[in-house]
Every structure is written in C-alpha cells, then in structure tokens.
PDB file of C-alpha atoms and ligand atoms in Angstrom:
ATOM      1  CA  UNK A   1      -4.309 -17.752  -2.801  1.00  0.00           C
ATOM      2  CA  UNK A   2      -4.529 -16.457  -6.341  1.00  0.00           C
ATOM      3  CA  UNK A   3      -1.498 -16.792  -8.597  1.00  0.00           C
ATOM      4  CA  UNK A   4       0.802 -13.779  -8.715  1.00  0.00           C
ATOM      5  CA  UNK A   5      -0.516 -11.164 -11.075  1.00  0.00           C
ATOM      6  CA  UNK A   6       1.604  -8.059 -11.595  1.00  0.00           C
ATOM      7  CA  UNK A   7      -1.142  -6.162 -13.336  1.00  0.00           C
ATOM      8  CA  UNK A   8      -2.849  -3.076 -12.013  1.00  0.00           C
ATOM      9  CA  UNK A   9      -6.548  -2.444 -12.559  1.00  0.00           C
ATOM     10  CA  UNK A  10      -8.040   1.046 -12.748  1.00  0.00           C
ATOM     11  CA  UNK A  11     -11.750   0.953 -11.991  1.00  0.00           C
ATOM     12  CA  UNK A  12     -13.564   3.954 -13.440  1.00  0.00           C
ATOM     13  CA  UNK A  13     -16.759   4.722 -11.513  1.00  0.00           C
ATOM     14  CA  UNK A  14     -18.857   7.533 -12.992  1.00  0.00           C
ATOM     15  CA  UNK A  15     -21.229   8.954 -10.408  1.00  0.00           C
ATOM     16  CA  UNK A  16     -24.210  11.247 -10.472  1.00  0.00           C
ATOM     17  CA  UNK A  17     -26.176  11.339  -7.217  1.00  0.00           C
ATOM     18  CA  UNK A  18     -24.827   8.066  -5.879  1.00  0.00           C
ATOM     19  CA  UNK A  19     -24.019   9.065  -2.282  1.00  0.00           C
ATOM     20  CA  UNK A  20     -26.057   6.196  -0.888  1.00  0.00           C
ATOM     21  CA  UNK A  21     -24.528   3.579  -3.174  1.00  0.00           C
ATOM     22  CA  UNK A  22     -20.897   4.681  -3.305  1.00  0.00           C
ATOM     23  CA  UNK A  23     -19.556   3.528   0.127  1.00  0.00           C
ATOM     24  CA  UNK A  24     -20.786  -0.026  -0.288  1.00  0.00           C
ATOM     25  CA  UNK A  25     -19.733  -0.332  -3.904  1.00  0.00           C
ATOM     26  CA  UNK A  26     -16.225   0.906  -3.058  1.00  0.00           C
ATOM     27  CA  UNK A  27     -16.010  -1.519  -0.164  1.00  0.00           C
ATOM     28  CA  UNK A  28     -17.080  -4.448  -2.352  1.00  0.00           C
ATOM     29  CA  UNK A  29     -14.573  -3.465  -5.037  1.00  0.00           C
ATOM     30  CA  UNK A  30     -11.838  -3.421  -2.390  1.00  0.00           C
ATOM     31  CA  UNK A  31     -12.909  -6.886  -1.212  1.00  0.00           C
ATOM     32  CA  UNK A  32     -12.885  -8.332  -4.721  1.00  0.00           C
ATOM     33  CA  UNK A  33      -9.387  -7.123  -5.500  1.00  0.00           C
ATOM     34  CA  UNK A  34      -7.777  -7.572  -2.093  1.00  0.00           C
ATOM     35  CA  UNK A  35      -9.056 -11.120  -1.595  1.00  0.00           C
ATOM     36  CA  UNK A  36      -7.602 -12.050  -4.967  1.00  0.00           C
ATOM     37  CA  UNK A  37      -4.250 -10.364  -4.329  1.00  0.00           C
ATOM     38  CA  UNK A  38      -4.755  -7.894  -7.158  1.00  0.00           C
ATOM     39  CA  UNK A  39      -3.532  -4.310  -7.331  1.00  0.00           C
ATOM     40  CA  UNK A  40      -6.188  -1.700  -8.081  1.00  0.00           C
ATOM     41  CA  UNK A  41      -7.245   1.926  -7.933  1.00  0.00           C
ATOM     42  CA  UNK A  42     -10.718   3.435  -8.149  1.00  0.00           C
ATOM     43  CA  UNK A  43     -11.246   6.586 -10.189  1.00  0.00           C
ATOM     44  CA  UNK A  44     -14.500   8.276  -9.226  1.00  0.00           C
ATOM     45  CA  UNK A  45     -15.680  10.758 -11.843  1.00  0.00           C
ATOM     46  CA  UNK A  46     -18.360  12.899 -10.247  1.00  0.00           C
ATOM     47  CA  UNK A  47     -20.262  15.526 -12.205  1.00  0.00           C
ATOM     48  CA  UNK A  48     -21.085  17.951  -9.419  1.00  0.00           C
ATOM     49  CA  UNK A  49     -23.768  15.683  -7.951  1.00  0.00           C
ATOM     50  CA  UNK A  50     -26.232  17.857  -6.006  1.00  0.00           C
ATOM     51  CA  UNK A  51     -26.540  15.126  -3.363  1.00  0.00           C
ATOM     52  CA  UNK A  52     -22.904  15.600  -2.313  1.00  0.00           C
ATOM     53  CA  UNK A  53     -21.480  12.370  -3.731  1.00  0.00           C
ATOM     54  CA  UNK A  54     -18.061  14.055  -3.964  1.00  0.00           C
ATOM     55  CA  UNK A  55     -17.953  14.649  -0.191  1.00  0.00           C
ATOM     56  CA  UNK A  56     -18.630  10.968   0.379  1.00  0.00           C
ATOM     57  CA  UNK A  57     -15.835  10.196  -2.080  1.00  0.00           C
ATOM     58  CA  UNK A  58     -13.453  12.384  -0.073  1.00  0.00           C
ATOM     59  CA  UNK A  59     -14.302  10.458   3.099  1.00  0.00           C
ATOM     60  CA  UNK A  60     -13.674   7.215   1.257  1.00  0.00           C
ATOM     61  CA  UNK A  61     -10.250   8.483   0.188  1.00  0.00           C
ATOM     62  CA  UNK A  62      -9.356   8.584   3.894  1.00  0.00           C
ATOM     63  CA  UNK A  63     -10.796   5.144   4.596  1.00  0.00           C
ATOM     64  CA  UNK A  64      -9.002   3.567   1.604  1.00  0.00           C
ATOM     65  CA  UNK A  65      -5.629   5.352   1.515  1.00  0.00           C
ATOM     66  CA  UNK A  66      -4.010   5.661  -1.933  1.00  0.00           C
ATOM     67  CA  UNK A  67      -6.747   3.622  -3.600  1.00  0.00           C
ATOM     68  CA  UNK A  68      -9.165   6.349  -4.643  1.00  0.00           C
ATOM     69  CA  UNK A  69      -8.754   9.165  -7.138  1.00  0.00           C
ATOM     70  CA  UNK A  70     -11.554  11.729  -7.279  1.00  0.00           C
ATOM     71  CA  UNK A  71     -12.100  13.634 -10.493  1.00  0.00           C
ATOM     72  CA  UNK A  72     -14.742  16.312 -10.315  1.00  0.00           C
ATOM     73  CA  UNK A  73     -16.455  18.055 -13.177  1.00  0.00           C
ATOM     74  CA  UNK A  74     -18.629  21.100 -12.747  1.00  0.00           C
ATOM     75  CA  UNK A  75     -21.864  19.719 -14.124  1.00  0.00           C
ATOM     76  CA  UNK A  76     -23.587  16.699 -15.597  1.00  0.00           C
ATOM     77  CA  UNK A  77     -21.664  16.192 -18.824  1.00  0.00           C
ATOM     78  CA  UNK A  78     -22.689  12.624 -19.557  1.00  0.00           C
ATOM     79  CA  UNK A  79     -21.400   9.115 -19.128  1.00  0.00           C
ATOM     80  CA  UNK A  80     -19.324   8.792 -22.299  1.00  0.00           C
ATOM     81  CA  UNK A  81     -17.047  11.734 -21.599  1.00  0.00           C
ATOM     82  CA  UNK A  82     -16.901  10.727 -17.909  1.00  0.00           C
ATOM     83  CA  UNK A  83     -15.133   7.493 -18.903  1.00  0.00           C
ATOM     84  CA  UNK A  84     -12.665   9.386 -21.073  1.00  0.00           C
ATOM     85  CA  UNK A  85     -12.051  11.895 -18.302  1.00  0.00           C
ATOM     86  CA  UNK A  86     -11.380   9.111 -15.803  1.00  0.00           C
ATOM     87  CA  UNK A  87      -9.124   7.285 -18.215  1.00  0.00           C
ATOM     88  CA  UNK A  88      -6.720  10.239 -18.247  1.00  0.00           C
ATOM     89  CA  UNK A  89      -5.879   9.550 -14.596  1.00  0.00           C
ATOM     90  CA  UNK A  90      -5.597   5.775 -14.900  1.00  0.00           C
ATOM     91  CA  UNK A  91      -2.214   4.375 -13.904  1.00  0.00           C
ATOM     92  CA  UNK A  92      -3.157   0.715 -14.347  1.00  0.00           C
ATOM     93  CA  UNK A  93      -2.459  -1.374 -17.443  1.00  0.00           C
ATOM     94  CA  UNK A  94      -6.069  -2.555 -17.345  1.00  0.00           C
ATOM     95  CA  UNK A  95      -9.244  -0.503 -17.039  1.00  0.00           C
ATOM     96  CA  UNK A  96     -12.573  -1.686 -15.619  1.00  0.00           C
ATOM     97  CA  UNK A  97     -15.696   0.371 -16.221  1.00  0.00           C
ATOM     98  CA  UNK A  98     -18.860  -0.209 -14.245  1.00  0.00           C
ATOM     99  CA  UNK A  99     -21.889   1.588 -12.830  1.00  0.00           C
ATOM    100  CA  UNK A 100     -21.878   2.730  -9.212  1.00  0.00           C
ATOM    101  CA  UNK A 101     -25.540   1.905  -8.534  1.00  0.00           C
ATOM    102  CA  UNK A 102     -25.194  -1.877  -7.876  1.00  0.00           C
ATOM    103  CA  UNK A 103     -26.444  -2.825 -11.298  1.00  0.00           C
ATOM    104  CA  UNK A 104     -22.937  -4.205 -11.757  1.00  0.00           C
ATOM    105  CA  UNK A 105     -21.747  -6.317  -8.847  1.00  0.00           C
ATOM    106  CA  UNK A 106     -17.996  -6.205  -8.133  1.00  0.00           C
ATOM    107  CA  UNK A 107     -18.018  -9.966  -7.445  1.00  0.00           C
ATOM    108  CA  UNK A 108     -17.835 -10.516 -11.226  1.00  0.00           C
ATOM    109  CA  UNK A 109     -14.563  -8.628 -11.601  1.00  0.00           C
ATOM    110  CA  UNK A 110     -12.236 -11.514 -10.606  1.00  0.00           C
ATOM    111  CA  UNK A 111     -13.979 -13.744 -13.162  1.00  0.00           C
ATOM    112  CA  UNK A 112     -13.512 -11.093 -15.851  1.00  0.00           C
ATOM    113  CA  UNK A 113      -9.835 -10.883 -14.929  1.00  0.00           C
ATOM    114  CA  UNK A 114      -9.421 -14.660 -15.096  1.00  0.00           C
ATOM    115  CA  UNK A 115     -11.112 -14.741 -18.457  1.00  0.00           C
ATOM    116  CA  UNK A 116      -8.867 -11.976 -19.787  1.00  0.00           C
ATOM    117  CA  UNK A 117      -5.734 -13.714 -18.551  1.00  0.00           C
ATOM    118  CA  UNK A 118      -6.670 -17.119 -19.993  1.00  0.00           C
ATOM    119  CA  UNK A 119      -6.977 -15.933 -23.600  1.00  0.00           C
ATOM    120  CA  UNK A 120      -5.122 -12.633 -23.445  1.00  0.00           C
ATOM    121  CA  UNK A 121      -8.321 -10.858 -24.518  1.00  0.00           C
ATOM    122  CA  UNK A 122      -8.195  -7.149 -25.363  1.00  0.00           C
ATOM    123  CA  UNK A 123     -11.706  -6.698 -23.950  1.00  0.00           C
ATOM    124  CA  UNK A 124     -13.825  -8.779 -21.601  1.00  0.00           C
ATOM    125  CA  UNK A 125     -17.417  -7.705 -21.442  1.00  0.00           C
ATOM    126  CA  UNK A 126     -20.048  -8.611 -18.890  1.00  0.00           C
ATOM    127  CA  UNK A 127     -23.055 -10.068 -20.655  1.00  0.00           C
ATOM    128  CA  UNK A 128     -26.663 -10.216 -19.540  1.00  0.00           C
ATOM    129  CA  UNK A 129     -27.600 -12.241 -22.600  1.00  0.00           C
ATOM    130  CA  UNK A 130     -25.479 -15.409 -22.520  1.00  0.00           C
ATOM    131  CA  UNK A 131     -24.887 -18.308 -20.131  1.00  0.00           C
ATOM    132  CA  UNK A 132     -26.081 -17.602 -16.606  1.00  0.00           C
ATOM    133  CA  UNK A 133     -26.431 -13.878 -17.310  1.00  0.00           C
ATOM    134  CA  UNK A 134     -29.692 -12.121 -16.644  1.00  0.00           C
ATOM    135  CA  UNK A 135     -31.577  -8.986 -15.710  1.00  0.00           C
ATOM    136  CA  UNK A 136     -33.400  -8.545 -12.405  1.00  0.00           C
ATOM    137  CA  UNK A 137     -35.798  -5.853 -11.248  1.00  0.00           C
ATOM    138  CA  UNK A 138     -36.850  -4.537 -14.632  1.00  0.00           C
ATOM    139  CA  UNK A 139     -40.437  -4.590 -15.788  1.00  0.00           C
ATOM    140  CA  UNK A 140     -41.330  -6.436 -18.977  1.00  0.00           C
ATOM    141  CA  UNK A 141     -41.308  -3.255 -21.054  1.00  0.00           C
ATOM    142  CA  UNK A 142     -37.778  -2.343 -20.122  1.00  0.00           C
ATOM    143  CA  UNK A 143     -36.581  -5.937 -20.623  1.00  0.00           C
ATOM    144  CA  UNK A 144     -38.103  -6.001 -24.079  1.00  0.00           C
ATOM    145  CA  UNK A 145     -36.567  -2.652 -25.016  1.00  0.00           C
ATOM    146  CA  UNK A 146     -33.113  -3.755 -23.869  1.00  0.00           C
ATOM    147  CA  UNK A 147     -33.329  -7.171 -25.506  1.00  0.00           C
ATOM    148  CA  UNK A 148     -34.772  -5.604 -28.670  1.00  0.00           C
ATOM    149  CA  UNK A 149     -31.993  -3.024 -28.758  1.00  0.00           C
ATOM    150  CA  UNK A 150     -29.402  -5.802 -28.632  1.00  0.00           C
ATOM    151  CA  UNK A 151     -31.090  -7.933 -31.280  1.00  0.00           C
ATOM    152  CA  UNK A 152     -31.452  -4.901 -33.550  1.00  0.00           C
ATOM    153  CA  UNK A 153     -27.789  -3.941 -33.227  1.00  0.00           C
ATOM    154  CA  UNK A 154     -26.549  -7.519 -33.534  1.00  0.00           C
ATOM    155  CA  UNK A 155     -28.614  -8.120 -36.671  1.00  0.00           C
ATOM    156  CA  UNK A 156     -27.326  -4.993 -38.347  1.00  0.00           C
ATOM    157  CA  UNK A 157     -23.731  -5.038 -37.157  1.00  0.00           C
ATOM    158  CA  UNK A 158     -23.008  -8.758 -36.569  1.00  0.00           C
ATOM    159  CA  UNK A 159     -20.202  -8.199 -34.087  1.00  0.00           C
ATOM    160  CA  UNK A 160     -20.614 -11.622 -32.454  1.00  0.00           C
ATOM    161  CA  UNK A 161     -20.909 -10.084 -28.982  1.00  0.00           C
ATOM    162  CA  UNK A 162     -24.060 -10.940 -27.037  1.00  0.00           C
ATOM    163  CA  UNK A 163     -24.383  -7.747 -24.976  1.00  0.00           C
ATOM    164  CA  UNK A 164     -23.579  -4.610 -26.934  1.00  0.00           C
ATOM    165  CA  UNK A 165     -25.261  -2.053 -24.745  1.00  0.00           C
ATOM    166  CA  UNK A 166     -23.875  -3.194 -21.411  1.00  0.00           C
ATOM    167  CA  UNK A 167     -21.264  -1.099 -19.664  1.00  0.00           C
ATOM    168  CA  UNK A 168     -19.504  -3.527 -17.338  1.00  0.00           C
ATOM    169  CA  UNK A 169     -16.209  -4.206 -19.040  1.00  0.00           C
ATOM    170  CA  UNK A 170     -12.511  -4.854 -18.668  1.00  0.00           C
ATOM    171  CA  UNK A 171     -10.143  -3.332 -21.225  1.00  0.00           C
ATOM    172  CA  UNK A 172      -6.426  -3.439 -21.873  1.00  0.00           C
ATOM    173  CA  UNK A 173      -5.577   0.197 -21.406  1.00  0.00           C
ATOM    174  CA  UNK A 174      -3.427   0.251 -24.549  1.00  0.00           C
ATOM    175  CA  UNK A 175      -6.350  -0.636 -26.755  1.00  0.00           C
ATOM    176  CA  UNK A 176      -8.418   2.154 -25.204  1.00  0.00           C
ATOM    177  CA  UNK A 177      -5.769   4.743 -25.954  1.00  0.00           C
ATOM    178  CA  UNK A 178      -5.734   3.497 -29.564  1.00  0.00           C
ATOM    179  CA  UNK A 179      -9.469   3.934 -29.909  1.00  0.00           C
ATOM    180  CA  UNK A 180      -9.919   7.068 -27.854  1.00  0.00           C
ATOM    181  CA  UNK A 181     -12.833   9.329 -28.502  1.00  0.00           C
ATOM    182  CA  UNK A 182     -15.564   6.731 -28.718  1.00  0.00           C
ATOM    183  CA  UNK A 183     -18.059   7.941 -26.218  1.00  0.00           C
ATOM    184  CA  UNK A 184     -20.609   5.344 -27.190  1.00  0.00           C
ATOM    185  CA  UNK A 185     -20.076   1.946 -25.543  1.00  0.00           C
ATOM    186  CA  UNK A 186     -21.518  -0.008 -28.427  1.00  0.00           C
ATOM    187  CA  UNK A 187     -19.502   1.956 -30.951  1.00  0.00           C
ATOM    188  CA  UNK A 188     -16.310   1.080 -29.141  1.00  0.00           C
ATOM    189  CA  UNK A 189     -16.921  -2.649 -29.033  1.00  0.00           C
ATOM    190  CA  UNK A 190     -18.252  -2.939 -32.595  1.00  0.00           C
ATOM    191  CA  UNK A 191     -15.359  -1.004 -34.087  1.00  0.00           C
ATOM    192  CA  UNK A 192     -12.838  -2.851 -31.889  1.00  0.00           C
ATOM    193  CA  UNK A 193     -14.208  -6.162 -33.163  1.00  0.00           C
ATOM    194  CA  UNK A 194     -13.995  -4.994 -36.777  1.00  0.00           C
ATOM    195  CA  UNK A 195     -10.395  -3.895 -36.172  1.00  0.00           C
ATOM    196  CA  UNK A 196      -9.468  -7.388 -35.017  1.00  0.00           C
ATOM    197  CA  UNK A 197      -9.358  -6.919 -31.251  1.00  0.00           C
ATOM    198  CA  UNK A 198     -10.401  -9.988 -29.268  1.00  0.00           C
ATOM    199  CA  UNK A 199     -13.435  -9.915 -27.013  1.00  0.00           C
ATOM    200  CA  UNK A 200     -14.333 -12.388 -24.254  1.00  0.00           C
ATOM    201  CA  UNK A 201     -17.603 -12.549 -22.343  1.00  0.00           C
ATOM    202  CA  UNK A 202     -18.538 -13.250 -18.734  1.00  0.00           C
ATOM    203  CA  UNK A 203     -22.211 -13.784 -17.838  1.00  0.00           C
ATOM    204  CA  UNK A 204     -23.383 -11.279 -15.221  1.00  0.00           C
ATOM    205  CA  UNK A 205     -26.623 -10.749 -13.389  1.00  0.00           C
ATOM    206  CA  UNK A 206     -27.671  -7.159 -13.833  1.00  0.00           C
ATOM    207  CA  UNK A 207     -29.775  -5.784 -11.006  1.00  0.00           C
ATOM    208  CA  UNK A 208     -31.819  -2.609 -11.212  1.00  0.00           C
ATOM    209  CA  UNK A 209     -30.360   0.272  -9.198  1.00  0.00           C
ATOM    210  CA  UNK A 210     -30.753   0.006  -5.411  1.00  0.00           C
ATOM    211  CA  UNK A 211     -31.153   3.702  -4.547  1.00  0.00           C
ATOM    212  CA  UNK A 212     -32.247   6.482  -6.837  1.00  0.00           C
ATOM    213  CA  UNK A 213     -34.576   6.887  -9.742  1.00  0.00           C
ATOM    214  CA  UNK A 214     -34.533   5.085 -13.040  1.00  0.00           C
ATOM    215  CA  UNK A 215     -35.311   6.805 -16.280  1.00  0.00           C
ATOM    216  CA  UNK A 216     -35.321   5.790 -19.912  1.00  0.00           C
ATOM    217  CA  UNK A 217     -36.589   8.488 -22.221  1.00  0.00           C
ATOM    218  CA  UNK A 218     -37.869   8.257 -25.752  1.00  0.00           C
ATOM    219  CA  UNK A 219     -35.035  10.624 -26.607  1.00  0.00           C
ATOM    220  CA  UNK A 220     -32.540   7.996 -25.537  1.00  0.00           C
ATOM    221  CA  UNK A 221     -34.232   5.327 -27.630  1.00  0.00           C
ATOM    222  CA  UNK A 222     -34.121   7.645 -30.640  1.00  0.00           C
ATOM    223  CA  UNK A 223     -30.444   8.407 -30.073  1.00  0.00           C
ATOM    224  CA  UNK A 224     -29.744   4.703 -29.806  1.00  0.00           C
ATOM    225  CA  UNK A 225     -31.403   3.862 -33.128  1.00  0.00           C
ATOM    226  CA  UNK A 226     -29.543   6.714 -34.842  1.00  0.00           C
ATOM    227  CA  UNK A 227     -26.300   5.500 -33.275  1.00  0.00           C
ATOM    228  CA  UNK A 228     -26.722   1.927 -34.537  1.00  0.00           C
ATOM    229  CA  UNK A 229     -27.587   3.116 -38.031  1.00  0.00           C
ATOM    230  CA  UNK A 230     -24.616   5.460 -38.284  1.00  0.00           C
ATOM    231  CA  UNK A 231     -22.356   2.667 -37.075  1.00  0.00           C
ATOM    232  CA  UNK A 232     -23.862   0.358 -39.692  1.00  0.00           C
ATOM    233  CA  UNK A 233     -22.592   2.693 -42.427  1.00  0.00           C
ATOM    234  CA  UNK A 234     -19.072   2.403 -41.000  1.00  0.00           C
ATOM    235  CA  UNK A 235     -18.493  -1.346 -40.540  1.00  0.00           C
TER     236      UNK A 235
HETATM  237  N1  GTP S 301     -20.077  11.419 -13.961  1.00  0.00           N
HETATM  238  C1  GTP S 301     -21.286  11.083 -14.456  1.00  0.00           C
HETATM  239  N2  GTP S 301     -21.848   9.916 -14.112  1.00  0.00           N
HETATM  240  C2  GTP S 301     -23.062   9.617 -14.600  1.00  0.00           C
HETATM  241  C3  GTP S 301     -23.767  10.468 -15.477  1.00  0.00           C
HETATM  242  N3  GTP S 301     -24.947   9.876 -15.809  1.00  0.00           N
HETATM  243  C4  GTP S 301     -24.965   8.702 -15.147  1.00  0.00           C
HETATM  244  N4  GTP S 301     -23.843   8.533 -14.414  1.00  0.00           N
HETATM  245  C5  GTP S 301     -23.444   7.375 -13.602  1.00  0.00           C
HETATM  246  O1  GTP S 301     -23.234   6.317 -14.527  1.00  0.00           O
HETATM  247  C6  GTP S 301     -23.722   5.083 -14.016  1.00  0.00           C
HETATM  248  C7  GTP S 301     -24.833   4.571 -14.924  1.00  0.00           C
HETATM  249  O2  GTP S 301     -25.869   5.550 -14.968  1.00  0.00           O
HETATM  250  P1  GTP S 301     -27.387   5.193 -14.634  1.00  0.00           P
HETATM  251  O3  GTP S 301     -28.108   6.471 -14.367  1.00  0.00           O
HETATM  252  O4  GTP S 301     -27.436   4.141 -13.598  1.00  0.00           O
HETATM  253  O5  GTP S 301     -27.838   4.652 -16.042  1.00  0.00           O
HETATM  254  P2  GTP S 301     -28.822   3.473 -16.301  1.00  0.00           P
HETATM  255  O6  GTP S 301     -28.359   2.261 -15.537  1.00  0.00           O
HETATM  256  O7  GTP S 301     -28.976   3.372 -17.757  1.00  0.00           O
HETATM  257  O8  GTP S 301     -30.175   4.041 -15.682  1.00  0.00           O
HETATM  258  P3  GTP S 301     -30.893   3.711 -14.288  1.00  0.00           P
HETATM  259  O9  GTP S 301     -32.077   2.924 -14.676  1.00  0.00           O
HETATM  260  O10 GTP S 301     -31.207   5.075 -13.742  1.00  0.00           O
HETATM  261  O11 GTP S 301     -29.999   2.957 -13.375  1.00  0.00           O
HETATM  262  C8  GTP S 301     -24.159   5.376 -12.586  1.00  0.00           C
HETATM  263  O12 GTP S 301     -23.065   5.101 -11.727  1.00  0.00           O
HETATM  264  C9  GTP S 301     -24.470   6.875 -12.612  1.00  0.00           C
HETATM  265  O13 GTP S 301     -24.301   7.483 -11.353  1.00  0.00           O
HETATM  266  C10 GTP S 301     -23.136  11.709 -15.836  1.00  0.00           C
HETATM  267  O14 GTP S 301     -23.660  12.537 -16.582  1.00  0.00           O
HETATM  268  N5  GTP S 301     -21.914  11.962 -15.297  1.00  0.00           N
HETATM  269  C1  NAG S 302     -10.254  -4.263   1.879  1.00  0.00           C
HETATM  270  O1  NAG S 302     -10.583  -5.641   1.727  1.00  0.00           O
HETATM  271  C2  NAG S 302      -9.854  -6.536   2.525  1.00  0.00           C
HETATM  272  C3  NAG S 302     -10.254  -7.960   2.125  1.00  0.00           C
HETATM  273  O2  NAG S 302     -11.642  -8.166   2.290  1.00  0.00           O
HETATM  274  C4  NAG S 302     -10.125  -6.234   4.008  1.00  0.00           C
HETATM  275  O3  NAG S 302      -9.345  -7.091   4.821  1.00  0.00           O
HETATM  276  C5  NAG S 302      -9.765  -4.770   4.269  1.00  0.00           C
HETATM  277  O4  NAG S 302     -10.128  -4.441   5.612  1.00  0.00           O
HETATM  278  C6  NAG S 302     -10.536  -3.844   3.319  1.00  0.00           C
HETATM  279  N1  NAG S 302     -10.143  -2.463   3.529  1.00  0.00           N
HETATM  280  C7  NAG S 302     -10.964  -1.556   4.040  1.00  0.00           C
HETATM  281  C8  NAG S 302     -10.410  -0.196   4.285  1.00  0.00           C
HETATM  282  O5  NAG S 302     -12.122  -1.820   4.301  1.00  0.00           O
HETATM  283 MG1   MG S 303     -28.149   2.181 -13.524  1.00  0.00          MG
END
C-alpha cells in the first residue's frame, strides 16, 4: 500500500478524434491512481471531434462516477489553449498533462508523483531523452527531427532539461496559475527554469499513436524554429 498522500491530481486530456483511444486510456489512468491510493480527476477537453469523442466521454462519465469532467469547445482550437481551458476546471493541487493517443502511458504517472514528492519539485517532466527513455514507432526522419529540435533548443536556451518538446508532465497547480498564458510547452518549461522553479525528470517510453493518423507539417517545423528563437531573446 502506498503511503498516505492527501494530494489531488487533475489529469488534463485534450482530445481530437480519439474515440477509439479514450476508453482504454481513461481506464488505465484510473488503474494507476486507484492502485496507488491517489485521488484524481480527469478533465477531457474535446474540440468538437467529428468522430464523436465527446459522446464516448459522456459514457465514461457514467462508468467512472465523479471522476470525469468534460469540457467541450466548438471547434479545433489547438492544444495550447486546450490545456488552459482544462486548467480552469481543475480542482486538484497538482495537474498532469498527457496525450490521449497512448503515446504517453499512464503507468509512468505514479513514478512522476513519487519523483515530485521526493524533492518537492514544481514540475516533473517525462523525458524521452534520458535514462531508460525512448521513442518507439517513429521512422528515422521523425526521430531525427525530434532529437534535432531538442538539441537545437537546448543549445540555444540551456535550460538543463533533456526533453523540451514533450508534453507528458506533472505540475504544481500554483506554479501554473503564476505562469498562465504560455500556450507553448517549451516556453513554459524554459521560462519556469529561468524563474527558479525546480524541474525533475522521469524517463518515459514514447510510443507512436495507436489509432488515428500522424502528421507533422513543414509549417509546424517553421513555427517551432520561430518559437525557439523568440524565446532565446527573452532568457
Ligand atoms: N482539444 C484538442 N485536442 C487536441 C488538438 N490537437 C491535438 N489534440 C490532442 O492532443 C493530443 C496530442 O495531439 P497529437 O495529434 O497526438 O499530436 P502529436 O503526438 O504531435 O501527433 P501524432 O503524430 O498525430 O500523434 C492528443 O490527445 C490529441 O487528440 C486540438 O486542437 N484540440
Ligand atoms: C478503477 O481501478 C481500480 C483499480 O484497478 C479497479 O478496481 C476499479 O474497478 C476501476 N474502476 C472502474 C470503473 O473500472
Ligand atoms: Mg500523438
């Protein structure tokens, strides 16, 4: 039995066309928290998914009474604002953000919580690029782009965090309210580090999405480079 932990964890799950992934991910999140005697809620932020993800979420609300909050937005407004939208409903003192497509396995959450508790970290981030972390299911091109993106940002910004572009993280909710408005995951962690917040890391294996299509456009790469450079002028 895990030691008593009075904290509550709000898991923010942004979804866009994840009807096939959502039931299993929710069930695994429940397992991870319940088996470790931890209090949690899941905040699903769905952007009007055409595949009916929200209807699945409503069924899950019945299967997991009082655990699931569904926040619906009318259209696809993007991941960054989805986190902020979900955060407004969070009643926990900690916030976990993760993808709903199995790239982020809920089994790592208890380890992130242990890590946070041991050093009282403000942020614990899952890392694909340290320890036993890794990436599975990507072709060489995508691996190189991701790795290159991290090396580029780390060289320019020197935050001392091995995975800047990942989005599997645990935050103290207070520190998120302080830094609200950062829609860019890397921006948040780099600025938090420069403001003296503490960051711990837990190696994770990142698996390519189970159902649904993957896309990485040249637009996104361009936006990323611009983002790193603008951040570089600020830290
Ligand atoms: N609410 C909301 N969720 C989104 C949006 N875009 C992506 N998501 C969700 O955010 C998570 C991460 O998005 P992904 O599309 O998997 O992004 P990715 O991992 O970079 O790309 P893939 O290779 O397609 O997996 C998933 O749970 C998506 O369903 C959006 O505009 N709104
Ligand atoms: C939540 O997880 C616990 C522990 O694995 C399990 O006993 C319980 O049945 C799960 N709840 C639901 C609704 O599946
Ligand atoms: Mg994904």
